[in-house]
Coordinates of N, CA and C and ligand atoms in Angstrom, one line a residue:
M1 N 5.7 -8.1 -178.4 CA 5.6 -10.1 -178.0 C 5.4 -10.4 -176.7
L2 N 5.6 -9.7 -175.3 CA 4.7 -9.7 -174.1 C 3.5 -10.0 -174.2
T3 N 2.8 -9.2 -174.8 CA 1.4 -8.9 -174.8 C 0.7 -10.2 -175.7
W4 N 1.5 -10.9 -176.5 CA 0.9 -11.8 -177.1 C 1.4 -13.2 -176.1
I5 N 2.3 -13.2 -175.6 CA 2.6 -14.4 -174.6 C 1.8 -14.1 -173.1
I6 N 1.4 -13.2 -173.1 CA 0.4 -12.7 -171.7 C -1.0 -13.5 -172.2
S7 N -1.6 -12.9 -173.6 CA -2.4 -12.9 -173.8 C -2.8 -14.5 -174.8
G8 N -1.6 -14.7 -175.3 CA -1.3 -16.1 -175.9 C -1.7 -17.6 -175.3
I9 N -1.7 -17.4 -174.2 CA -2.3 -18.6 -173.6 C -4.2 -18.7 -173.9
S10 N -4.6 -17.4 -174.2 CA -5.8 -17.6 -174.2 C -6.2 -17.2 -175.9
V11 N -5.6 -16.5 -176.4 CA -5.5 -16.7 -177.7 C -5.5 -18.1 -178.4
A12 N -4.1 -18.5 -178.4 CA -3.9 -19.7 -178.9 C -5.3 -20.8 -178.4
L13 N -5.5 -21.0 -177.3 CA -6.5 -21.8 -177.1 C -7.8 -21.5 -177.9
V14 N -8.1 -20.5 -178.0 CA -9.6 -19.8 -178.0 C -9.5 -20.6 -179.7
V15 N -8.6 -20.6 -180.4 CA -8.3 -20.8 -181.8 C -8.4 -22.3 -181.8
A16 N -7.6 -22.9 -181.1 CA -7.5 -24.3 -180.9 C -8.6 -24.8 -180.5
C17 N -9.4 -24.4 -179.9 CA -10.7 -25.1 -179.4 C -11.8 -24.7 -179.9
S18 N -11.9 -24.3 -180.9 CA -13.0 -23.7 -182.0 C -13.4 -24.8 -182.8
G19 N -12.4 -25.8 -183.6 CA -12.6 -26.8 -183.6 C -12.7 -26.4 -185.4
D20 N -12.2 -24.8 -185.4 CA -11.7 -24.8 -187.1 C -10.7 -25.0 -187.6
E21 N -9.8 -26.1 -187.0 CA -8.6 -26.0 -187.7 C -8.4 -26.4 -189.3
P22 N -7.4 -25.6 -189.4 CA -8.1 -25.9 -191.0 C -7.0 -27.4 -191.5
D23 N -7.7 -27.9 -192.3 CA -7.3 -29.4 -192.4 C -5.8 -29.2 -193.3
D24 N -5.1 -28.3 -193.8 CA -3.7 -28.5 -194.2 C -2.7 -27.9 -192.9
S25 N -3.5 -28.4 -191.3 CA -2.5 -27.8 -190.5 C -1.6 -29.0 -189.7
A26 N -1.7 -30.3 -190.7 CA -1.1 -31.1 -190.6 C 0.6 -30.6 -190.4
S27 N 1.0 -31.2 -189.1 CA 2.4 -30.8 -189.1 C 3.6 -32.3 -188.5
D28 N 4.5 -31.7 -188.1 CA 5.7 -32.8 -187.5 C 5.1 -33.4 -186.3
E29 N 4.6 -32.4 -185.5 CA 4.4 -32.8 -184.4 C 3.3 -34.2 -184.0
P30 N 4.1 -35.0 -183.1 CA 3.0 -36.7 -183.3 C 2.0 -36.0 -182.8
D31 N 0.9 -37.0 -183.2 CA -0.5 -37.2 -183.0 C -1.1 -37.3 -181.9
D32 N -1.1 -36.3 -181.4 CA -1.6 -36.7 -180.0 C -3.1 -36.3 -179.4
A33 N -4.3 -37.6 -179.8 CA -5.4 -37.4 -180.0 C -5.9 -37.2 -178.4
E34 N -5.4 -37.5 -177.5 CA -5.8 -37.6 -176.3 C -5.9 -36.1 -175.9
T35 N -4.8 -34.9 -176.5 CA -4.7 -33.7 -175.6 C -6.1 -32.7 -175.9
T36 N -6.8 -32.7 -174.8 CA -7.5 -31.8 -174.6 C -7.5 -30.4 -174.0
C37 N -8.2 -29.6 -173.8 CA -8.2 -28.2 -173.2 C -8.0 -28.2 -171.8
S38 N -8.7 -29.6 -171.7 CA -8.8 -29.1 -169.9 C -7.2 -30.4 -169.6
S39 N -6.3 -30.9 -170.4 CA -5.2 -31.4 -170.2 C -4.2 -30.2 -170.2
F40 N -4.7 -29.6 -171.2 CA -3.7 -28.2 -171.4 C -3.5 -27.5 -170.2
V41 N -4.6 -26.9 -169.9 CA -4.8 -26.4 -168.7 C -4.2 -27.0 -167.3
Q42 N -4.3 -28.1 -167.2 CA -4.1 -28.9 -166.3 C -2.5 -29.1 -166.3
S43 N -1.8 -29.3 -167.4 CA -0.4 -29.1 -167.4 C 0.2 -28.0 -166.6
L44 N -0.2 -26.6 -166.9 CA 0.0 -25.5 -166.6 C -0.2 -25.3 -165.2
S45 N -1.3 -25.6 -164.7 CA -1.8 -25.9 -163.1 C -0.9 -26.7 -162.7
D46 N -0.2 -27.8 -163.0 CA 0.4 -28.9 -162.5 C 2.0 -28.0 -161.9
C47 N 2.3 -26.9 -163.1 CA 3.5 -26.0 -162.7 C 3.2 -25.3 -161.9
G48 N 2.0 -25.1 -161.4 CA 1.7 -23.9 -160.4 C 1.6 -22.5 -160.9
V49 N 1.3 -22.5 -162.5 CA 1.7 -21.2 -163.1 C 0.4 -20.4 -163.0
I50 N -0.9 -21.4 -163.0 CA -2.2 -20.7 -163.1 C -3.0 -21.4 -161.8
T51 N -4.1 -20.5 -161.7 CA -4.9 -21.3 -160.9 C -6.3 -21.2 -161.4
G52 N -7.4 -22.1 -161.1 CA -8.6 -21.9 -162.2 C -8.7 -23.0 -162.9
A53 N -9.7 -23.2 -163.2 CA -9.8 -24.8 -164.7 C -10.5 -24.3 -165.6
R54 N -11.2 -23.0 -165.8 CA -11.9 -22.7 -166.6 C -11.6 -21.7 -167.9
L55 N -10.9 -22.0 -169.1 CA -10.3 -21.1 -170.1 C -11.1 -20.6 -170.8
A56 N -11.7 -19.7 -171.1 CA -12.4 -18.7 -172.3 C -12.5 -19.4 -173.4
G57 N -13.4 -19.9 -174.1 CA -13.2 -20.3 -175.5 C -13.3 -21.7 -175.3
C58 N -12.5 -22.5 -174.7 CA -12.0 -23.8 -174.3 C -12.9 -24.9 -173.7
E59 N -13.6 -25.8 -174.5 CA -14.7 -26.4 -173.7 C -13.8 -28.2 -173.7
D60 N -14.2 -28.4 -172.3 CA -13.1 -29.8 -171.4 C -12.9 -30.8 -172.6
D61 N -13.5 -31.1 -173.4 CA -13.7 -32.3 -174.4 C -13.0 -31.8 -175.7
A62 N -12.8 -30.6 -175.8 CA -12.5 -30.4 -177.3 C -10.8 -30.6 -177.3
P63 N -10.5 -30.8 -179.1 CA -8.7 -31.1 -178.6 C -7.9 -29.9 -178.5
A64 N -7.0 -29.8 -177.6 CA -5.8 -28.4 -177.9 C -5.1 -28.5 -178.9
L65 N -4.8 -27.1 -179.2 CA -3.4 -27.3 -180.7 C -2.4 -28.2 -180.1
P66 N -2.5 -29.0 -181.3 CA -1.3 -30.5 -181.0 C 0.0 -29.8 -180.8
C67 N 0.0 -28.4 -181.6 CA 1.7 -28.1 -181.4 C 1.8 -27.2 -180.1
A68 N 0.5 -26.7 -179.5 CA 1.2 -25.9 -178.6 C 1.1 -27.0 -177.0
A69 N 0.3 -28.1 -177.5 CA 0.4 -28.9 -176.3 C 1.7 -29.7 -176.4
A70 N 2.6 -29.5 -177.4 CA 4.1 -30.2 -177.6 C 4.2 -29.0 -176.9
C71 N 4.4 -28.0 -176.9 CA 5.4 -26.9 -176.4 C 5.4 -26.9 -175.1
V72 N 4.2 -27.1 -174.3 CA 4.3 -27.4 -173.1 C 4.8 -28.7 -172.7
A73 N 4.4 -29.6 -173.2 CA 4.8 -31.1 -172.9 C 6.6 -30.8 -172.9
N74 N 7.6 -30.0 -173.9 CA 8.5 -30.3 -173.9 C 9.2 -29.4 -173.1
A75 N 8.2 -28.4 -172.3 CA 9.0 -27.3 -171.7 C 9.0 -27.5 -170.2
G76 N 9.8 -26.8 -169.4 CA 10.2 -27.1 -167.9 C 9.1 -26.1 -167.1
C77 N 8.8 -26.4 -165.9 CA 7.9 -25.3 -165.3 C 8.7 -24.0 -165.0
E78 N 10.0 -24.4 -165.3 CA 10.8 -22.5 -165.0 C 10.6 -22.2 -166.3
Q79 N 10.7 -22.4 -167.4 CA 10.1 -22.0 -168.5 C 9.0 -21.5 -168.5
L80 N 8.1 -22.1 -168.4 CA 6.7 -21.8 -168.2 C 6.0 -20.3 -167.5
E81 N 7.0 -20.6 -166.3 CA 6.5 -19.2 -165.3 C 7.5 -18.4 -165.8
A82 N 8.8 -18.6 -166.1 CA 9.4 -17.6 -166.7 C 8.3 -16.7 -168.3
T83 N 7.9 -17.1 -168.8 CA 7.4 -17.0 -170.2 C 5.9 -16.4 -169.5
Y84 N 5.3 -16.8 -168.7 CA 3.6 -16.2 -168.7 C 3.9 -15.3 -167.2
C85 N 5.1 -14.9 -166.7 CA 5.1 -14.3 -165.5 C 5.8 -13.3 -165.7
Y86 N 7.0 -13.4 -166.7 CA 8.2 -12.4 -166.7 C 7.9 -12.0 -168.1
G87 N 7.4 -12.7 -168.8 CA 7.5 -12.3 -170.3 C 9.0 -12.6 -171.0
V88 N 9.7 -13.8 -170.4 CA 11.3 -13.7 -171.0 C 10.6 -14.5 -172.5
F89 N 11.4 -14.4 -173.0 CA 11.3 -14.9 -174.7 C 12.4 -15.9 -174.8
N90 N 11.9 -17.1 -174.0 CA 12.9 -18.7 -174.2 C 12.4 -19.5 -175.1
S91 N 12.9 -21.0 -175.2 CA 12.6 -21.7 -176.4 C 11.1 -22.0 -176.1
F92 N 10.4 -22.0 -175.1 CA 9.1 -22.3 -175.0 C 8.4 -21.5 -175.7
A93 N 8.3 -19.9 -175.3 CA 7.6 -19.0 -175.9 C 7.9 -19.0 -177.6
S94 N 9.7 -19.3 -178.2 CA 9.3 -19.4 -179.4 C 8.8 -20.6 -180.1
C95 N 8.4 -21.7 -179.2 CA 7.7 -23.0 -179.7 C 6.2 -22.6 -179.8
L96 N 5.7 -21.7 -179.0 CA 4.5 -21.1 -178.9 C 4.1 -20.3 -180.1
D97 N 5.1 -19.1 -180.4 CA 5.5 -18.0 -181.4 C 5.2 -18.9 -182.8
D98 N 6.0 -20.1 -182.8 CA 6.3 -21.2 -184.1 C 5.2 -21.7 -184.4
C99 N 4.3 -22.0 -183.1 CA 3.0 -22.9 -183.3 C 1.9 -21.9 -183.8
Q100 N 1.7 -20.5 -183.1 CA 0.7 -19.3 -183.9 C 0.9 -19.4 -185.3
A101 N 2.1 -19.1 -185.2 CA 2.7 -18.6 -187.1 C 2.1 -19.8 -188.1
G102 N 2.0 -21.0 -187.4 CA 1.8 -22.2 -188.4 C 0.1 -22.2 -188.2
M103 N -0.6 -21.2 -187.8 CA -1.9 -21.6 -187.9 C -2.6 -20.2 -188.7
L104 N -2.4 -20.7 -189.9 CA -2.8 -20.1 -191.1 C -4.2 -19.7 -190.9
S105 N -4.5 -18.6 -191.5 CA -5.7 -18.0 -191.6 C -6.5 -18.7 -192.8
P106 N -7.7 -19.4 -192.5 CA -8.4 -20.5 -192.9 C -8.2 -20.3 -194.4
G107 N -8.5 -18.9 -195.0 CA -8.8 -18.4 -196.2 C -10.0 -18.8 -196.8
F108 N -10.3 -18.2 -197.7 CA -11.7 -18.6 -198.6 C -11.6 -19.5 -199.7
V109 N -12.7 -20.4 -199.8 CA -12.5 -21.6 -200.9 C -13.4 -21.3 -202.0
C110 N -13.0 -21.5 -203.1 CA -13.6 -20.6 -204.3 C -14.2 -22.0 -204.8
S111 N -15.6 -22.1 -205.5 CA -16.1 -22.8 -205.9 C -15.3 -24.2 -206.7
D112 N -14.4 -24.0 -207.4 CA -13.4 -24.7 -208.0 C -12.3 -25.3 -207.2
G113 N -12.5 -25.4 -205.7 CA -11.3 -25.7 -204.7 C -10.4 -24.9 -204.5
S114 N -10.2 -23.9 -205.2 CA -9.0 -23.0 -205.0 C -8.8 -21.9 -203.7
R115 N -8.1 -21.6 -203.1 CA -8.1 -20.8 -202.2 C -7.3 -19.5 -202.2
I116 N -7.9 -18.6 -201.6 CA -7.8 -17.2 -201.6 C -7.6 -16.9 -200.2
P117 N -6.6 -15.6 -200.0 CA -6.5 -15.1 -198.6 C -7.8 -14.8 -198.4
A118 N -7.9 -14.7 -197.0 CA -9.2 -14.5 -196.5 C -9.7 -12.8 -196.8
G119 N -8.4 -12.2 -196.8 CA -9.0 -10.7 -196.9 C -9.1 -10.3 -198.3
W120 N -9.2 -11.3 -198.9 CA -9.2 -11.0 -200.4 C -11.0 -11.2 -200.8
R121 N -11.3 -11.6 -199.9 CA -13.2 -12.0 -199.6 C -13.7 -10.1 -199.7
C122 N -14.6 -10.2 -200.5 CA -15.3 -8.9 -200.3 C -14.6 -7.7 -200.5
D123 N -13.3 -7.7 -200.8 CA -12.6 -6.7 -201.8 C -12.7 -5.6 -202.5
G124 N -13.6 -6.0 -203.3 CA -13.9 -5.4 -204.4 C -13.5 -5.7 -205.6
A125 N -12.7 -6.6 -205.4 CA -12.0 -7.4 -206.7 C -12.5 -8.6 -206.9
S126 N -12.4 -9.3 -207.7 CA -12.8 -10.5 -208.3 C -11.6 -11.6 -208.2
D127 N -11.7 -12.5 -206.9 CA -10.3 -13.1 -207.1 C -10.3 -14.7 -207.4
C128 N -11.7 -15.3 -207.2 CA -11.8 -16.6 -207.4 C -12.2 -16.7 -209.1
P129 N -12.1 -17.8 -209.9 CA -12.4 -17.9 -211.4 C -13.9 -17.2 -211.7
N130 N -14.9 -17.6 -210.8 CA -15.9 -16.9 -210.6 C -16.6 -16.2 -210.2
G131 N -15.7 -15.7 -209.4 CA -15.7 -14.3 -208.8 C -16.9 -14.6 -207.3
E132 N -16.9 -15.6 -207.1 CA -17.8 -15.9 -205.6 C -17.1 -15.3 -204.7
D133 N -15.8 -14.7 -204.4 CA -15.4 -14.0 -203.5 C -16.2 -12.6 -203.6
E134 N -16.7 -12.1 -204.2 CA -17.9 -10.8 -204.3 C -19.0 -11.4 -203.8
D135 N -19.4 -12.5 -203.5 CA -21.2 -12.7 -203.4 C -20.7 -12.1 -201.7
C136 N -21.2 -11.2 -201.7 CA -21.0 -10.6 -199.9 C -22.3 -10.3 -199.1
P137 N -22.4 -10.2 -198.2 CA -23.3 -9.9 -197.4 C -23.7 -8.4 -197.3
E138 N -24.8 -7.9 -197.8 CA -25.1 -6.5 -197.9 C -24.9 -5.9 -196.4
G139 N -24.6 -4.8 -196.7 CA -24.7 -3.9 -195.1 C -23.1 -3.4 -194.7
T140 N -23.3 -3.1 -193.9 CA -21.9 -3.0 -192.9 C -22.0 -3.6 -191.2
F141 N -20.6 -3.6 -190.9 CA -20.7 -4.0 -189.5 C -20.0 -2.6 -189.0
T142 N -20.6 -2.7 -187.7 CA -19.9 -1.1 -187.0 C -19.2 -1.7 -185.9
C143 N -17.6 -1.4 -186.0 CA -16.5 -1.8 -185.1 C -17.1 -0.8 -183.7
D144 N -16.5 -1.4 -182.6 CA -16.8 -0.5 -181.4 C -16.6 1.0 -181.4
G145 N -15.3 0.8 -182.4 CA -14.9 2.3 -182.1 C -16.1 3.3 -183.0
G146 N -16.6 2.5 -183.7 CA -17.6 3.5 -184.5 C -17.2 3.2 -186.0
L147 N -16.1 2.7 -186.3 CA -15.7 2.4 -187.9 C -16.8 1.6 -188.3
S148 N -17.4 2.2 -189.9 CA -18.0 1.1 -190.4 C -17.2 -0.1 -191.6
I149 N -17.3 -1.1 -191.4 CA -16.9 -2.0 -192.7 C -17.6 -3.0 -193.0
P150 N -17.5 -3.3 -194.4 CA -18.4 -3.9 -195.1 C -18.8 -5.3 -194.1
A151 N -19.8 -5.5 -194.3 CA -20.6 -6.8 -193.4 C -19.5 -8.0 -193.6
G152 N -19.5 -8.3 -195.2 CA -18.7 -9.7 -195.4 C -17.0 -9.9 -194.7
W153 N -16.7 -8.5 -194.2 CA -15.3 -8.7 -193.5 C -15.7 -8.9 -191.7
Q154 N -16.7 -9.2 -191.6 CA -17.0 -10.0 -190.2 C -16.6 -11.2 -190.3
C155 N -16.1 -12.0 -189.5 CA -15.6 -13.4 -189.1 C -15.2 -13.9 -190.7
D156 N -14.3 -13.3 -191.0 CA -13.1 -13.5 -192.2 C -12.0 -14.2 -191.7
G157 N -11.8 -14.1 -190.7 CA -10.5 -14.4 -190.3 C -9.2 -13.3 -190.0
V158 N -9.7 -12.3 -190.7 CA -8.7 -11.1 -190.9 C -9.1 -10.0 -189.6
G159 N -8.2 -9.5 -188.7 CA -9.1 -8.2 -188.3 C -9.1 -7.5 -188.7
D160 N -10.2 -6.5 -189.0 CA -10.7 -5.0 -189.7 C -10.6 -4.1 -188.8
C161 N -11.3 -4.2 -187.6 CA -11.8 -3.1 -187.0 C -10.2 -2.7 -186.3
P162 N -10.4 -1.7 -185.5 CA -8.9 -1.5 -185.1 C -8.6 -2.4 -183.6
D163 N -9.6 -2.9 -183.2 CA -9.7 -3.5 -181.8 C -9.7 -4.9 -182.3
G164 N -10.0 -5.0 -183.6 CA -10.4 -6.8 -184.0 C -11.7 -6.8 -183.5
D165 N -12.7 -6.5 -183.0 CA -13.7 -7.1 -182.8 C -14.8 -7.9 -183.9
D166 N -14.1 -7.3 -185.1 CA -15.1 -7.8 -186.4 C -15.0 -9.4 -186.0
E167 N -13.8 -9.6 -185.3 CA -13.3 -11.6 -185.2 C -13.8 -12.4 -184.2
L168 N -14.6 -11.4 -183.1 CA -15.0 -11.9 -182.1 C -16.3 -12.3 -182.1
D169 N -16.7 -13.3 -181.1 CA -18.4 -13.7 -181.4 C -18.5 -14.7 -183.0
C170 N -17.4 -15.3 -183.4 CA -17.6 -15.6 -184.7 C -17.4 -17.3 -184.5
S171 N -17.3 -17.9 -183.3 CA -17.8 -19.5 -183.5 C -19.2 -19.8 -183.4
G172 N -19.8 -19.0 -183.0 CA -21.5 -19.1 -182.8 C -21.4 -19.7 -181.5
R173 N -20.5 -20.1 -180.8 CA -20.9 -20.6 -179.3 C -21.3 -19.3 -178.6
T174 N -22.0 -20.5 -177.7 CA -23.1 -19.0 -176.8 C -22.8 -19.7 -175.4
L175 N -22.8 -18.9 -174.5 CA -22.4 -18.9 -173.2 C -24.2 -18.7 -172.5
T176 N -24.5 -20.1 -171.8 CA -26.0 -20.2 -170.8 C -25.5 -19.3 -169.5
C177 N -26.0 -18.7 -169.1 CA -26.3 -18.4 -167.9 C -27.0 -19.4 -166.9
D178 N -27.3 -19.0 -166.0 CA -27.8 -19.8 -164.7 C -29.3 -19.7 -164.9
D179 N -29.9 -18.5 -165.1 CA -31.3 -17.7 -165.3 C -31.6 -18.2 -166.8
G180 N -30.7 -18.8 -167.8 CA -31.2 -19.4 -169.3 C -31.1 -18.2 -169.8
S181 N -30.6 -17.1 -169.5 CA -30.5 -16.3 -170.3 C -28.7 -16.4 -171.4
S182 N -28.6 -16.0 -172.6 CA -27.8 -16.3 -173.4 C -26.9 -15.1 -173.6
L183 N -25.4 -15.9 -173.7 CA -24.3 -14.5 -174.0 C -23.4 -15.1 -175.0
P184 N -22.8 -13.9 -176.0 CA -21.4 -14.4 -176.6 C -20.3 -15.0 -175.8
A185 N -20.0 -16.2 -176.6 CA -19.0 -17.1 -175.8 C -17.8 -16.0 -175.6
S186 N -17.3 -15.4 -175.8 CA -16.7 -13.9 -175.8 C -16.5 -13.5 -174.0
K187 N -17.6 -13.6 -174.0 CA -18.0 -12.9 -172.3 C -17.8 -14.1 -171.2
E188 N -17.2 -14.8 -171.9 CA -16.8 -16.0 -170.4 C -15.4 -15.9 -170.1
C189 N -15.1 -15.8 -169.0 CA -13.8 -15.4 -168.2 C -13.1 -14.2 -168.7
D190 N -13.5 -12.9 -169.4 CA -13.4 -11.9 -169.8 C -12.9 -11.0 -168.5
G191 N -13.4 -11.4 -167.4 CA -12.6 -10.2 -166.2 C -14.3 -9.2 -166.0
A192 N -15.1 -9.6 -166.9 CA -16.3 -8.8 -166.9 C -17.4 -9.7 -166.0
L193 N -18.3 -9.5 -165.0 CA -19.4 -10.3 -164.4 C -20.4 -9.4 -165.6
D194 N -21.0 -10.6 -166.3 CA -21.9 -10.2 -167.4 C -23.4 -11.2 -167.2
C195 N -23.4 -12.7 -166.6 CA -24.1 -13.2 -166.2 C -24.7 -12.5 -165.0
A196 N -26.2 -12.7 -164.3 CA -26.8 -11.8 -163.5 C -26.1 -12.5 -162.0
G197 N -25.9 -13.7 -162.0 CA -25.2 -14.3 -160.8 C -24.0 -14.2 -160.7
G198 N -22.9 -13.9 -162.2 CA -21.4 -13.6 -162.2 C -21.0 -15.1 -162.4
E199 N -21.6 -16.3 -162.8 CA -21.3 -17.8 -162.9 C -20.1 -17.6 -164.3
D200 N -20.6 -16.6 -164.9 CA -19.4 -16.4 -166.3 C -18.0 -16.8 -165.9
E201 N -17.9 -15.6 -164.9 CA -16.3 -15.4 -164.4 C -15.8 -16.9 -163.3
L202 N -16.5 -17.7 -162.9 CA -16.6 -18.3 -161.7 C -15.1 -19.3 -162.6
D203 N -14.1 -19.7 -161.5 CA -13.2 -20.8 -161.7 C -12.0 -20.4 -163.1
C204 N -12.3 -19.3 -163.4 CA -11.1 -18.9 -164.6 C -9.9 -19.0 -164.4
V205 N -9.3 -19.4 -165.6 CA -7.8 -19.6 -165.2 C -7.0 -18.4 -164.9
K206 N -6.6 -17.9 -164.1 CA -5.7 -16.9 -163.5 C -4.0 -17.7 -163.5
L207 N -3.3 -16.5 -163.8 CA -2.2 -16.6 -163.7 C -1.7 -16.4 -162.1
T208 N -0.9 -17.3 -161.6 CA -0.4 -17.0 -160.4 C 1.2 -16.9 -160.1
C209 N 1.2 -15.8 -160.3 CA 2.8 -15.3 -160.5 C 3.4 -14.8 -159.1
P210 N 4.6 -15.2 -158.8 CA 5.1 -14.4 -157.1 C 5.1 -13.3 -157.1
Ligands
CA354 CA1 -12.0 -10.5 -204.0
CA355 CA1 -12.3 -9.3 -190.6
CA356 CA1 -17.8 -12.0 -168.2

């Protein structure tokens, strides 16, 4: 749980800001179209929980996940600090947990409009009425640890590599360094200097715990 809470601030927002929210993600939360990544970060910053303004994967004008924003709006600063600094599982953490649970895997849409779980794609068995879930890219993807998985399992919404690296860099977004070189968006604010001038790590959000 602690792992998710600490990394959850980025995990939840990376998903939220990718613009890939499934259409059926409607919830009972009030529709707050004005909530953006930057306002989400601002509310955490206002409570003194974080410093910095740049959150990996989060573009300033992109809408934040509405339920995550509602969790923050309904929580007090003490709750935010307890969750992020001390890993306390309180009503705020529980709210985020429910929020993440609600972010269902987008799945795979068959040609007749029916949906199947993403993990059923390229698994060797036809699941769509016309079997198009098995029209898969040739070849394999090599995980960081050396394990090979079918190429079709990359970016299918299900972590297949031991470290989940088959689901990184799936947004197609890139980060442009000052010298014009391009990096995968996952290199932004990951704690390692990747641009020659280190600008990929400038002003990144950091927890400010006592
Ligand atoms: Ca299948
Ligand atoms: Ca995968
Ligand atoms: Ca970096």
